[in-house]
Short mmCIF file of C-alpha atoms (C1' of nucleotides) in Angstrom, two decimals:
data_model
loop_
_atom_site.label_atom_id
_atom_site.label_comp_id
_atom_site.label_asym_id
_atom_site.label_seq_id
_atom_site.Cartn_x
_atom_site.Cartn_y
_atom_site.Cartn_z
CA UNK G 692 -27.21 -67.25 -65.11
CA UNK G 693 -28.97 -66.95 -61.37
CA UNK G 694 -32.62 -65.40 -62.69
CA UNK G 695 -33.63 -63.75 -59.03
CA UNK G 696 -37.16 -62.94 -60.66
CA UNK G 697 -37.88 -61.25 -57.34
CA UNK G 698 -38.11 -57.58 -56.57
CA UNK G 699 -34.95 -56.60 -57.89
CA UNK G 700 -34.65 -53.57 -59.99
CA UNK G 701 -37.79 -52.14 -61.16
CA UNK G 702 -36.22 -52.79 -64.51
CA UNK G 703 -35.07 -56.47 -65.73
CA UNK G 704 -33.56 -55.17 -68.90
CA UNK G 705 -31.90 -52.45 -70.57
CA UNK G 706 -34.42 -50.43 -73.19
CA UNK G 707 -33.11 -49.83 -76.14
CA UNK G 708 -33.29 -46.36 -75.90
CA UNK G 709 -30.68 -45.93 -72.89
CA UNK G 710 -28.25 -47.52 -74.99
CA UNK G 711 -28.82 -44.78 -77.65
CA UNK G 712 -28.97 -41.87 -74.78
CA UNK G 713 -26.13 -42.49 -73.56
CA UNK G 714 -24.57 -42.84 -77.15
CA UNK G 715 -25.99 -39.50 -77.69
CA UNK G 716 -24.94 -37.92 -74.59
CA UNK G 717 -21.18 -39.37 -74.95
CA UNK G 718 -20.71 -38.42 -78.71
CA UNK G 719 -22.33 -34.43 -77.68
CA UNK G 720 -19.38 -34.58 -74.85
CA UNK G 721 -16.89 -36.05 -77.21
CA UNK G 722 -18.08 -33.53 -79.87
CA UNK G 723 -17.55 -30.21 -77.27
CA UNK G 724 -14.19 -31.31 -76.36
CA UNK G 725 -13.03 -31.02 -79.76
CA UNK G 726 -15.25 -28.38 -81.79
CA UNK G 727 -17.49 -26.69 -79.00
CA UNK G 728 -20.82 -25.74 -78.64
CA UNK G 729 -21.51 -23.16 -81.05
CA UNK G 730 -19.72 -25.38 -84.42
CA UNK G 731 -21.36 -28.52 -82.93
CA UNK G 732 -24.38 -29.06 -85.36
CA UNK G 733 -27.70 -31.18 -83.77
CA UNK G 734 -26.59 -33.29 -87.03
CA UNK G 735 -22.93 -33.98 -86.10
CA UNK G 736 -24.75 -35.35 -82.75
CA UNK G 737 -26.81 -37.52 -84.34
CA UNK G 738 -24.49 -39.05 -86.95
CA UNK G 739 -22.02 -40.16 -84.26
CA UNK G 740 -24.65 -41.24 -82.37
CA UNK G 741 -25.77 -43.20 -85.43
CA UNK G 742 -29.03 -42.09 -85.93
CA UNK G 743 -30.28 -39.35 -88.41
CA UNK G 744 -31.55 -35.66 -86.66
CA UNK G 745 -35.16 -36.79 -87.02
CA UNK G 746 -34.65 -39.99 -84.80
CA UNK G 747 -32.19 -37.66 -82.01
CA UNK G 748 -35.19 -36.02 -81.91
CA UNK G 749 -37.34 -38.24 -80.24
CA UNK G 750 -34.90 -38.41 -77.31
CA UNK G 751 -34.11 -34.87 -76.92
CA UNK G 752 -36.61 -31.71 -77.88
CA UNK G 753 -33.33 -29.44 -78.63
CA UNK G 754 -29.58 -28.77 -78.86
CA UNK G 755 -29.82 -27.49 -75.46
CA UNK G 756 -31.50 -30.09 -73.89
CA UNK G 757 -29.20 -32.45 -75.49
CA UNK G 758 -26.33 -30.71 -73.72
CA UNK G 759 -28.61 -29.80 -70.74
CA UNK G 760 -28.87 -33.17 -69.80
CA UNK G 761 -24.89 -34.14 -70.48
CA UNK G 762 -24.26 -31.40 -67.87
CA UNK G 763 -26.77 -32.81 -65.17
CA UNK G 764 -25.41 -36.24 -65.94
CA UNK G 765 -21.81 -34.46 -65.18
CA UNK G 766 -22.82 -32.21 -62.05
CA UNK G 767 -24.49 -35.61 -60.44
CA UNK G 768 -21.52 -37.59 -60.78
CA UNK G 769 -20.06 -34.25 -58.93
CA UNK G 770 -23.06 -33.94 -55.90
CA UNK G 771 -22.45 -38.37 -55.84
CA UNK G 772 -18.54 -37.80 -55.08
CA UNK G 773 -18.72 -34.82 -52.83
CA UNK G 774 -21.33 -36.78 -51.04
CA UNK G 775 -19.39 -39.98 -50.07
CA UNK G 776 -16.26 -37.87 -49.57
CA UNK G 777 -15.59 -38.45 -45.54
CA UNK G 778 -15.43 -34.59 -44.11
CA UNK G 779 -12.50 -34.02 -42.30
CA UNK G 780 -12.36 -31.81 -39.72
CA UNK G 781 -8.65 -30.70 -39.84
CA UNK G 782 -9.06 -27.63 -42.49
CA UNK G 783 -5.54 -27.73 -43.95
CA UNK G 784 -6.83 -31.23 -44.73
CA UNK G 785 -10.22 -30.44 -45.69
CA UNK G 786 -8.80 -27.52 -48.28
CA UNK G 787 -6.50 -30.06 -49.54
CA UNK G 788 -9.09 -32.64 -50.52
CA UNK G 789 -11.35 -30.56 -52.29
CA UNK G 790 -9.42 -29.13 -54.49
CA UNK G 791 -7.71 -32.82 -55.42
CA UNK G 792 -11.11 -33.36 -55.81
CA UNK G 793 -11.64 -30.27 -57.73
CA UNK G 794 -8.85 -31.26 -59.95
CA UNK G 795 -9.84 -34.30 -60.80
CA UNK G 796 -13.46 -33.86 -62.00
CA UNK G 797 -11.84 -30.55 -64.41
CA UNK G 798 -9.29 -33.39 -65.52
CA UNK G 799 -12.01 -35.76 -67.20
CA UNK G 800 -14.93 -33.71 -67.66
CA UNK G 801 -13.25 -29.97 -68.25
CA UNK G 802 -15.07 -29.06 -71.93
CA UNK G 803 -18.39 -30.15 -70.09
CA UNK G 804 -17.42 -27.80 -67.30
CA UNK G 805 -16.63 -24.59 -69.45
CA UNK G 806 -19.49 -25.15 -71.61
CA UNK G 807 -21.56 -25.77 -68.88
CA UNK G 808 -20.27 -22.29 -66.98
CA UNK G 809 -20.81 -20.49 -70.94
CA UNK G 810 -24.16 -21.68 -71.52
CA UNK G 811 -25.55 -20.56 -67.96
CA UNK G 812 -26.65 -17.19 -68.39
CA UNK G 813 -28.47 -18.51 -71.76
CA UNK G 814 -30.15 -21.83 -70.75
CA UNK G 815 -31.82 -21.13 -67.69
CA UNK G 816 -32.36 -24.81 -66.81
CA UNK G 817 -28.00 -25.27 -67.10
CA UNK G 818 -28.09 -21.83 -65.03
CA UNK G 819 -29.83 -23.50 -62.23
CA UNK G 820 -27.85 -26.74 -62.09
CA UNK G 821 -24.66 -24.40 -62.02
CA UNK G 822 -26.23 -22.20 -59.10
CA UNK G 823 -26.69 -25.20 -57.24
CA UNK G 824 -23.52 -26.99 -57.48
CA UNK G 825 -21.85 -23.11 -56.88
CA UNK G 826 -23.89 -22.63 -53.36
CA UNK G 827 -22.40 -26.58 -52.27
CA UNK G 828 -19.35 -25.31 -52.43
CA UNK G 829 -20.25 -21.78 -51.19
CA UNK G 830 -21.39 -23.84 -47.98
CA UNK G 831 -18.35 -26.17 -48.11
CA UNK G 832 -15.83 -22.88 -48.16
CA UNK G 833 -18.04 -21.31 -45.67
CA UNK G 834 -18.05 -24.02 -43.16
CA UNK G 835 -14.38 -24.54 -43.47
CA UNK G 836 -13.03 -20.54 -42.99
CA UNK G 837 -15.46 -20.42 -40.34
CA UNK G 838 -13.60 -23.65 -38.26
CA UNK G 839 -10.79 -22.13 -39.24
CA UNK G 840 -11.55 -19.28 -37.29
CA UNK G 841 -13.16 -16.66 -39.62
CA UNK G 842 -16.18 -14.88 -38.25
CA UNK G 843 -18.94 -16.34 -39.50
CA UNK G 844 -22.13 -13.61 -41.10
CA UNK G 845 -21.95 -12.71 -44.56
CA UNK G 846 -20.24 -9.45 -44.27
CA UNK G 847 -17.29 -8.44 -47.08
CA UNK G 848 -14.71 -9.11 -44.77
CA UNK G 849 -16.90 -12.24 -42.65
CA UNK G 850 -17.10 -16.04 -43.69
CA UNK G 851 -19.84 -16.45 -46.45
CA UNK G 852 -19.01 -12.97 -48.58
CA UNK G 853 -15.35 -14.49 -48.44
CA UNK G 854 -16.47 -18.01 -49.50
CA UNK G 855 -18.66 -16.76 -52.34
CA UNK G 856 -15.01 -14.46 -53.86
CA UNK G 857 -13.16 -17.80 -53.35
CA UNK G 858 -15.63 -20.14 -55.61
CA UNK G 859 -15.76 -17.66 -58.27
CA UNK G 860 -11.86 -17.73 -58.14
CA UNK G 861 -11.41 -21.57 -58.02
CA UNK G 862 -14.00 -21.62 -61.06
CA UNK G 863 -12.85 -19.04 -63.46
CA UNK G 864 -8.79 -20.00 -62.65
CA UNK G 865 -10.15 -23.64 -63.26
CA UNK G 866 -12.00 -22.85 -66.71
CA UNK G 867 -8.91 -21.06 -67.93
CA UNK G 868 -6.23 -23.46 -66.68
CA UNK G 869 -7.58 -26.64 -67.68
CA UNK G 870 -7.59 -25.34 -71.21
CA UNK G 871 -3.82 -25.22 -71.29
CA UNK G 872 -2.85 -28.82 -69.60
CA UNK G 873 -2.98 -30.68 -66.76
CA UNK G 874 -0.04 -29.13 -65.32
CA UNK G 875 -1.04 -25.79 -65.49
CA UNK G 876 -4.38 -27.23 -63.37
CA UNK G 877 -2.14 -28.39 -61.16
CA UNK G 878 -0.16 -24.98 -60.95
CA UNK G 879 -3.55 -23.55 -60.96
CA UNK G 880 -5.13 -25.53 -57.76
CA UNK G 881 -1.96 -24.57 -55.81
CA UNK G 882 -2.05 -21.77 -55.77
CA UNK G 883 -5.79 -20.88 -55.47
CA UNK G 884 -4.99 -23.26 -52.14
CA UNK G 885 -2.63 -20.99 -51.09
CA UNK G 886 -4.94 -17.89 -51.41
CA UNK G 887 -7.75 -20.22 -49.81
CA UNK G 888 -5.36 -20.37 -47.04
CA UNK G 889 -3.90 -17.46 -46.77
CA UNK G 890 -7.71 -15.96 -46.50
CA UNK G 891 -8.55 -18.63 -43.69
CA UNK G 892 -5.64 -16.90 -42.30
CA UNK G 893 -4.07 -20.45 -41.61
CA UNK G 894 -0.77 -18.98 -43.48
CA UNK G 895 0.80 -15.90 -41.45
CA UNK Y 497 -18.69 30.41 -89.76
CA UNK Y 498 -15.11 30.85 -89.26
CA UNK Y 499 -14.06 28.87 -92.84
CA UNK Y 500 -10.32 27.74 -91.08
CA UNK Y 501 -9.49 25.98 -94.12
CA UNK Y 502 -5.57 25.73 -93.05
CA UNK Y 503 -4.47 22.46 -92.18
CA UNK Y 504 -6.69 22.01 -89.34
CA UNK Y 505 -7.95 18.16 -88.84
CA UNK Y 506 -7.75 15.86 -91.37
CA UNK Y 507 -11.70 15.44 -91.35
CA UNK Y 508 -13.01 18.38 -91.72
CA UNK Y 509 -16.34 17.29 -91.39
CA UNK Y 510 -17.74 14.06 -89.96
CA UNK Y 511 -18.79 11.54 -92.26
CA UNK Y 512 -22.57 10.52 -92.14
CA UNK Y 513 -21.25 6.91 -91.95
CA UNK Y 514 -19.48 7.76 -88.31
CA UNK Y 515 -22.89 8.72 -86.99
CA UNK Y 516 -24.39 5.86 -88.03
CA UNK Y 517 -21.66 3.57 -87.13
CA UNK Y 518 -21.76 5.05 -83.73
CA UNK Y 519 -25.93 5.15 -83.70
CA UNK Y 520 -25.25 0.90 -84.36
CA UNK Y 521 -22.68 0.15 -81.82
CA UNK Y 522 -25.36 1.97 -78.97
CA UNK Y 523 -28.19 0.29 -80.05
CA UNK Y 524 -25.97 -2.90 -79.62
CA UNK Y 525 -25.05 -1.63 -76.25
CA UNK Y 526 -28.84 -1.30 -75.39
CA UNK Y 527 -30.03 -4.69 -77.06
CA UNK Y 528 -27.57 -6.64 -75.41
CA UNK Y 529 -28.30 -4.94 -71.98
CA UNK Y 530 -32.19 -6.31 -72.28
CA UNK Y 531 -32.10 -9.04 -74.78
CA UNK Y 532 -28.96 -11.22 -74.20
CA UNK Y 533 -26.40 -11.99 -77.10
CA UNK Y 534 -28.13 -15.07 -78.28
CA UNK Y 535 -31.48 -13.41 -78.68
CA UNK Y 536 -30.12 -10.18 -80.62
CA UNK Y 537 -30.48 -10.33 -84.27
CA UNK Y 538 -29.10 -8.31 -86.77
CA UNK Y 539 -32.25 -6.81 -88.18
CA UNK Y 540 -33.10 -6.11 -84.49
CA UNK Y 541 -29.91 -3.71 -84.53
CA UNK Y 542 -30.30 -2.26 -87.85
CA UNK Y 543 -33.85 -1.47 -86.42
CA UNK Y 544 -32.70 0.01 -83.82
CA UNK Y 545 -30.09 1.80 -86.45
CA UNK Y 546 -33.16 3.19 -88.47
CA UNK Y 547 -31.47 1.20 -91.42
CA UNK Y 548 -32.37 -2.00 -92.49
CA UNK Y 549 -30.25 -5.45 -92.69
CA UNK Y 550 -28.65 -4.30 -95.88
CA UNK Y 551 -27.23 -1.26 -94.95
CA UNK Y 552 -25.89 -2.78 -91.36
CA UNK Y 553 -23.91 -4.95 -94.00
CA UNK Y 554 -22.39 -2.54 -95.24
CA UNK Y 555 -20.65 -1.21 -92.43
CA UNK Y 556 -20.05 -4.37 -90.62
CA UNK Y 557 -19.69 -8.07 -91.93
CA UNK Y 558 -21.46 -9.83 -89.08
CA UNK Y 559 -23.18 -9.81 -85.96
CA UNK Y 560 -19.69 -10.63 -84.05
CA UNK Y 561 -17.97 -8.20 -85.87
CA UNK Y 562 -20.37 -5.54 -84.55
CA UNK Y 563 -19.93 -6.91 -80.40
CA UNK Y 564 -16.13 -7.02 -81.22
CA UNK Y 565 -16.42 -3.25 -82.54
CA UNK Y 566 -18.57 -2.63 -79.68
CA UNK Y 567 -16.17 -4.54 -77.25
CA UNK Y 568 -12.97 -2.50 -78.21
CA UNK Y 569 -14.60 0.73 -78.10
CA UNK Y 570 -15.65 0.00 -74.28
CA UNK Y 571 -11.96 -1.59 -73.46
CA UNK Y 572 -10.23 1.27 -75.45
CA UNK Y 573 -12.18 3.21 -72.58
CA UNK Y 574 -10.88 1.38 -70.12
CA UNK Y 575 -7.35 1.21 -70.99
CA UNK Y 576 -7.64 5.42 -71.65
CA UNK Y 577 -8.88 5.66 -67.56
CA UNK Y 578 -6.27 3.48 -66.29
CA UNK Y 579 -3.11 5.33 -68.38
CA UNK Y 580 -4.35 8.21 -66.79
CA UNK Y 581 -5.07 7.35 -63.45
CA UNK Y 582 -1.84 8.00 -61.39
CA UNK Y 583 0.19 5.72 -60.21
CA UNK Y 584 0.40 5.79 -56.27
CA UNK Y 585 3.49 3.77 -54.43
CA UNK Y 586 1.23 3.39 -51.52
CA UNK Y 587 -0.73 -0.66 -51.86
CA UNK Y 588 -3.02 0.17 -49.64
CA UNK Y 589 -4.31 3.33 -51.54
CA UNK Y 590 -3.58 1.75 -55.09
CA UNK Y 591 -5.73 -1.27 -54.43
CA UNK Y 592 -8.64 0.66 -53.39
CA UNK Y 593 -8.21 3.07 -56.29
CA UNK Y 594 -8.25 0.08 -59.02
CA UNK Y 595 -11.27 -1.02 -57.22
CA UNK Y 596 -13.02 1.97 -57.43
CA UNK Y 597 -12.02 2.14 -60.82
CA UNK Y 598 -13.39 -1.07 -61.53
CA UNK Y 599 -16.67 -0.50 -59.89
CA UNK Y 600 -17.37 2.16 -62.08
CA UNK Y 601 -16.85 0.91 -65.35
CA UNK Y 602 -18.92 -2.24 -64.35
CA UNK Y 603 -21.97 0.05 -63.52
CA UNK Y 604 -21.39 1.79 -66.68
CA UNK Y 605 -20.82 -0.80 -69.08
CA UNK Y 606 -21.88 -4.30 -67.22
CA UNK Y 607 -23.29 -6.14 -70.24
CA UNK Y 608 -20.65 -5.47 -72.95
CA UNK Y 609 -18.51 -6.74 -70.14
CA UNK Y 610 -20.37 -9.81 -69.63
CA UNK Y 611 -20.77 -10.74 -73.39
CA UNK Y 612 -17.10 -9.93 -74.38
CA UNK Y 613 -16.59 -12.27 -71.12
CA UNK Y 614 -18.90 -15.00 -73.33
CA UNK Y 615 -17.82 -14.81 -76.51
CA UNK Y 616 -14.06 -14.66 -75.33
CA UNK Y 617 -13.57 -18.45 -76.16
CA UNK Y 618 -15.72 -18.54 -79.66
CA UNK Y 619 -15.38 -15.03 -81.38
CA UNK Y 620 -11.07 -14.82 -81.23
CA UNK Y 621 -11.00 -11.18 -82.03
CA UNK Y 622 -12.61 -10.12 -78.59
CA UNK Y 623 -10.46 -13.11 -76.62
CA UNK Y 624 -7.18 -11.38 -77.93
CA UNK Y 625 -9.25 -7.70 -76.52
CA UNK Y 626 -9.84 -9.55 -73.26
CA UNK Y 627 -6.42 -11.04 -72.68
CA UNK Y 628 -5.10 -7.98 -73.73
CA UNK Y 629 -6.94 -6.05 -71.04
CA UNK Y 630 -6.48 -9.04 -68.19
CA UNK Y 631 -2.72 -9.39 -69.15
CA UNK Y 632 -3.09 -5.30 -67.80
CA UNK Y 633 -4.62 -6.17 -64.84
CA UNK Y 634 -2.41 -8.89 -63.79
CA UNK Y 635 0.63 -6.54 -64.03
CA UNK Y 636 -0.92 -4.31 -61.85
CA UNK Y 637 -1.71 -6.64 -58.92
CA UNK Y 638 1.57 -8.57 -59.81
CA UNK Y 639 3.37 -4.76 -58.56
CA UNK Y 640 1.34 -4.09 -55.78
CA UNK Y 641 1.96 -7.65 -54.28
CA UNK Y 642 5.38 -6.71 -54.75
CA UNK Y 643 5.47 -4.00 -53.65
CA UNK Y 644 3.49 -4.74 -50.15
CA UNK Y 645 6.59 -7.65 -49.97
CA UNK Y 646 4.81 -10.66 -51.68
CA UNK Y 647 7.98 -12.60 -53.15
CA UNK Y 648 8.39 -12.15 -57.27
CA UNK Y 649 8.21 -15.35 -58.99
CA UNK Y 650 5.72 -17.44 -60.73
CA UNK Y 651 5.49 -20.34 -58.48
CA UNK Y 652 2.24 -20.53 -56.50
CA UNK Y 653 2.30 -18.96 -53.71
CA UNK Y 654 4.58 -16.23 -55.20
CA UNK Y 655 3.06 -12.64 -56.77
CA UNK Y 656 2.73 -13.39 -60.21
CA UNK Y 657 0.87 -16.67 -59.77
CA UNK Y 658 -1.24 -15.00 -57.04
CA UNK Y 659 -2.05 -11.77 -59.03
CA UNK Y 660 -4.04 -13.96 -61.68
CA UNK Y 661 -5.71 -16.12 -59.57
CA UNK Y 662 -7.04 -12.22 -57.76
CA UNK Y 663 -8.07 -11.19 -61.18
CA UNK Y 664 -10.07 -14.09 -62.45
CA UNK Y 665 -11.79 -13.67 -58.76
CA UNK Y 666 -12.30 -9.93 -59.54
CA UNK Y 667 -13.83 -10.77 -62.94
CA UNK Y 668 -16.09 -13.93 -61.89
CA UNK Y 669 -17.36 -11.94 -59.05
CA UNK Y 670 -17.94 -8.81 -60.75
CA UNK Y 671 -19.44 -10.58 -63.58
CA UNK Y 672 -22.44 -12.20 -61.09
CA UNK Y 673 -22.59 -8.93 -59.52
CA UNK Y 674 -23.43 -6.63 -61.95
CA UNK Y 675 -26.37 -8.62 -62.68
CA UNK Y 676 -28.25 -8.32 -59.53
CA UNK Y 677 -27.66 -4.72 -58.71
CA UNK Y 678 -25.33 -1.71 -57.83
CA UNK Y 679 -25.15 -2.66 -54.31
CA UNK Y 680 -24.29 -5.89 -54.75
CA UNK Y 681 -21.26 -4.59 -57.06
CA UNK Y 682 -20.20 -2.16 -54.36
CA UNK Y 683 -20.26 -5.31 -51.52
CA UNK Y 684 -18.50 -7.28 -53.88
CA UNK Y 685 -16.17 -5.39 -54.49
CA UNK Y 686 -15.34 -5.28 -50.80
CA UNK Y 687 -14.93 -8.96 -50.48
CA UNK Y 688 -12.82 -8.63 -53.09
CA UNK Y 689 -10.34 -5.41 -51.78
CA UNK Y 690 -10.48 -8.07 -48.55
CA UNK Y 691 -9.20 -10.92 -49.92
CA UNK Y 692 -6.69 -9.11 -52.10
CA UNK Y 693 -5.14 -7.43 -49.08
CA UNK Y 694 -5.37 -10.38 -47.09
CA UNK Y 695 -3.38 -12.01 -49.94
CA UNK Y 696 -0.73 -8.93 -50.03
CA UNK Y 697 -0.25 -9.77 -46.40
CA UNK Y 698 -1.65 -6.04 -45.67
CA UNK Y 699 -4.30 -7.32 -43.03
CA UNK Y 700 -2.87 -10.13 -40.44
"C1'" DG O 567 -44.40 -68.10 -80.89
"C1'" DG O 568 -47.21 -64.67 -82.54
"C1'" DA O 569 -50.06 -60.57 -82.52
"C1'" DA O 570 -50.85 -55.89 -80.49
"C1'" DA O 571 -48.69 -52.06 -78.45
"C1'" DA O 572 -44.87 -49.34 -77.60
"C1'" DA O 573 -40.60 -47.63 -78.90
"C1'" DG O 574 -37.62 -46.19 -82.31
"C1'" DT O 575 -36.38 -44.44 -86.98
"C1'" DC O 576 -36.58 -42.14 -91.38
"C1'" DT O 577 -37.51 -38.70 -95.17
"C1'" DA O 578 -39.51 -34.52 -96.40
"C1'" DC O 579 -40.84 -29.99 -95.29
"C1'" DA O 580 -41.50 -25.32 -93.35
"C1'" DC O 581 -39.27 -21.68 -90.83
"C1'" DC O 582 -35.98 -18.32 -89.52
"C1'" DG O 583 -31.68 -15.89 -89.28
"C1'" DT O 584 -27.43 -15.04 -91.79
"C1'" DG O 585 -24.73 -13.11 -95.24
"C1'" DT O 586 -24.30 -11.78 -100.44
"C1'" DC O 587 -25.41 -9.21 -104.77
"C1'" DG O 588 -26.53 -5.80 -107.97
"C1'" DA O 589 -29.31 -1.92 -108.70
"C1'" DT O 590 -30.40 2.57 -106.94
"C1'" DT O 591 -30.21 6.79 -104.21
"C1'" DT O 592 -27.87 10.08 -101.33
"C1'" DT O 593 -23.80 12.53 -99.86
"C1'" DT O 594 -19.47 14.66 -100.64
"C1'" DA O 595 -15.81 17.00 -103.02
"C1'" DT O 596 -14.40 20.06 -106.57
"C1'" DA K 924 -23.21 21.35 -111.28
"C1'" DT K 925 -21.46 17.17 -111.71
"C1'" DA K 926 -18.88 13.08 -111.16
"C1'" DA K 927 -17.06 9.98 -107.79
"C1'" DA K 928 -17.66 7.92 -103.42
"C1'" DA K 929 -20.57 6.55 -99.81
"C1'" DA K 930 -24.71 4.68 -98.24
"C1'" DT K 931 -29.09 2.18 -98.70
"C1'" DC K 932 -32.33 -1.15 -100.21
"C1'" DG K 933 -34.89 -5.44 -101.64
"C1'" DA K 934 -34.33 -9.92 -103.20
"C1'" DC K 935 -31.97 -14.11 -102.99
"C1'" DA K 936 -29.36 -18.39 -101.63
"C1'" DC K 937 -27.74 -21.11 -97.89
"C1'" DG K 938 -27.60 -23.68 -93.68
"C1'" DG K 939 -29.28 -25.15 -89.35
"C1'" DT K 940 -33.43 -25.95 -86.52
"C1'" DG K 941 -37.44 -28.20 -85.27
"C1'" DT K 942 -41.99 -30.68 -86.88
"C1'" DA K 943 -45.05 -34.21 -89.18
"C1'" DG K 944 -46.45 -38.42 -90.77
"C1'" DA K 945 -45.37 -42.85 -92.55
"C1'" DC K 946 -42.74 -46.77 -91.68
"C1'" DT K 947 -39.89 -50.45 -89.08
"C1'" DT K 948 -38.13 -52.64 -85.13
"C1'" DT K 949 -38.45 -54.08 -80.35
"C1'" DT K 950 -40.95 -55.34 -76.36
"C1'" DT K 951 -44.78 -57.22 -73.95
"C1'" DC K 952 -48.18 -60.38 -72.86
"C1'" DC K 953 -51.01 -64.41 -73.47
#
DNA sequence: GGAAAAAGTCTACACCGTGTCGATTTTTAT
DNA sequence: ATAAAAATCGACACGGTGTAGACTTTTTCC
């Protein structure tokens, strides 16, 4: 095999350890789908991780940080695709994309999602992650009702006050619907694009 | 004193246990308004109680079961104000009223909100209270969409798909803010009364 | 290829909160 | 006044968390 010694990655091989992490990280998101956070034990963690709770904790301090860092893992993945994502400037088109978007990410990550949106008022460090990824798409709706013709200023009835309504909508419709199936997400994103559009008032 | 002892109420006196039971469920209120769910303990209540762990036992068999107590006393409330609220045919006025309505019981009782919001998906007994009360609120918004000429129907862009996409807005947004301040509830609550007439088709 | 260092792992333990039990005291009804 | 019912308490057992120190494996470097 070609052994380009040069600068390549700061990292010629694999610790380990990252094996294990990621172990760890995919058995905690395997483990929430299927039991949730409070009846997931630190143990359960470790033993499909294969490692006892002593060794688990020499990658992670806690349970929360455990899951703390299966959400940032999650919400990157999320900032990495919204990122490459070519902005269209046609807003029926724009709407349309980010909620197939929208659907998509609740489709293979949704128990990482709800626990994620459960666990933010009580881990502060998930909180912030949350907050962040919540004022993206604040500033996505925003920018889109205001090329669609909404006054911008963050007045109840102006652009960013409207935005903010319409996030929490997409997110708590989301967290309930993709508990049922992925049809009802479906039914679900349709119709919170309908309201989306109805409020950019690009339905009469 | 007047000794009525003809069939009067079927208690004649109050139990010492109902003042007690009561004295528990406020101190629950109180710690869950400054201390969070998660940080609550049950010897913190009976503390507060002026009993100790034991006693608290005695009247309830866990820490959940006293938030679920404490949960349908506050939605009991709220289903009392809105049986009694009249009914007006005019959308317009109804949606403000339910508003209003809502306001106020957020100010009042914001954290018991916000936990039985929590705990809906772990603790059964107070996602079966919440559904309850959100199936209520659906129905409502389902009629005045109807009645302000939304079509009836479940698809998505029709009234009954519509009306709880508005309520999980109305909850999410609510539920963020009540924790910054009344002001923030009141401008909220605006965006909100916006978007839901914009929806009903009240506001071209 | 072999030692030293770093990384990883394990078992045992101490702590804390929960919920149970049986004995005891207080309240209530007659 | 007294017996039954209601209420309270302290002590205990259990389970999950997080820590400590000894031990083993992997990686690095010459």
């Amino acid at each position: 095999m070609p052994g380009h010694h040069s600068a390549r990655s700061r990292r010629t091989t694999e610790r380990k350890g990252d094996v294990r992490e990621r172990a760890i990280l995919d058995t905690c998101e395997a483990l929430l789908a299927h039991k949730g956070y409070d009846a997931m034990t630190v143990g359960d963690i470790a033993q499909g991780a294969g490692i006892t709770r002593g060794a688990l904790y020499f990658y992670f301090g806690s349970k929360q940080e455990v899951v703390t860092a299966l959400v940032a893992r999650t919400v990157e993945h999320l900032w990495e695709r919204s990122r490459v994502t070519a902005q269209t400037d046609e807003p029926r088109q724009a709407i349309a994309a980010a909620m197939q978007r929208t659907v998509e990410l609740w489709n293979e990550h949704g128990p990482v999602m709800r626990t994620a949106i459960d666990l933010s008022l009580t881990v502060p460090e998930i909180g912030e992650l949350w907050k962040h990824t919540a004022d993206l798409f604040i500033a996505a709706i925003t920018a889109v009702l205001e090329r669609a013709g909404v006054q911008a200023g963050a007045a109840p009835d102006q652009a960013s006050a409207m935005a903010r309504a319409l996030c929490w909508m997409i997110e708590r419709t989301f967290y309930h619907a993709s508990q049922e199936s992925r049809e009802k997400l479906q039914e679900a994103s349709a119709t919170c694009e309908h309201i989306w559009l109805t409020s950019a008032g690009l339905i009469t």
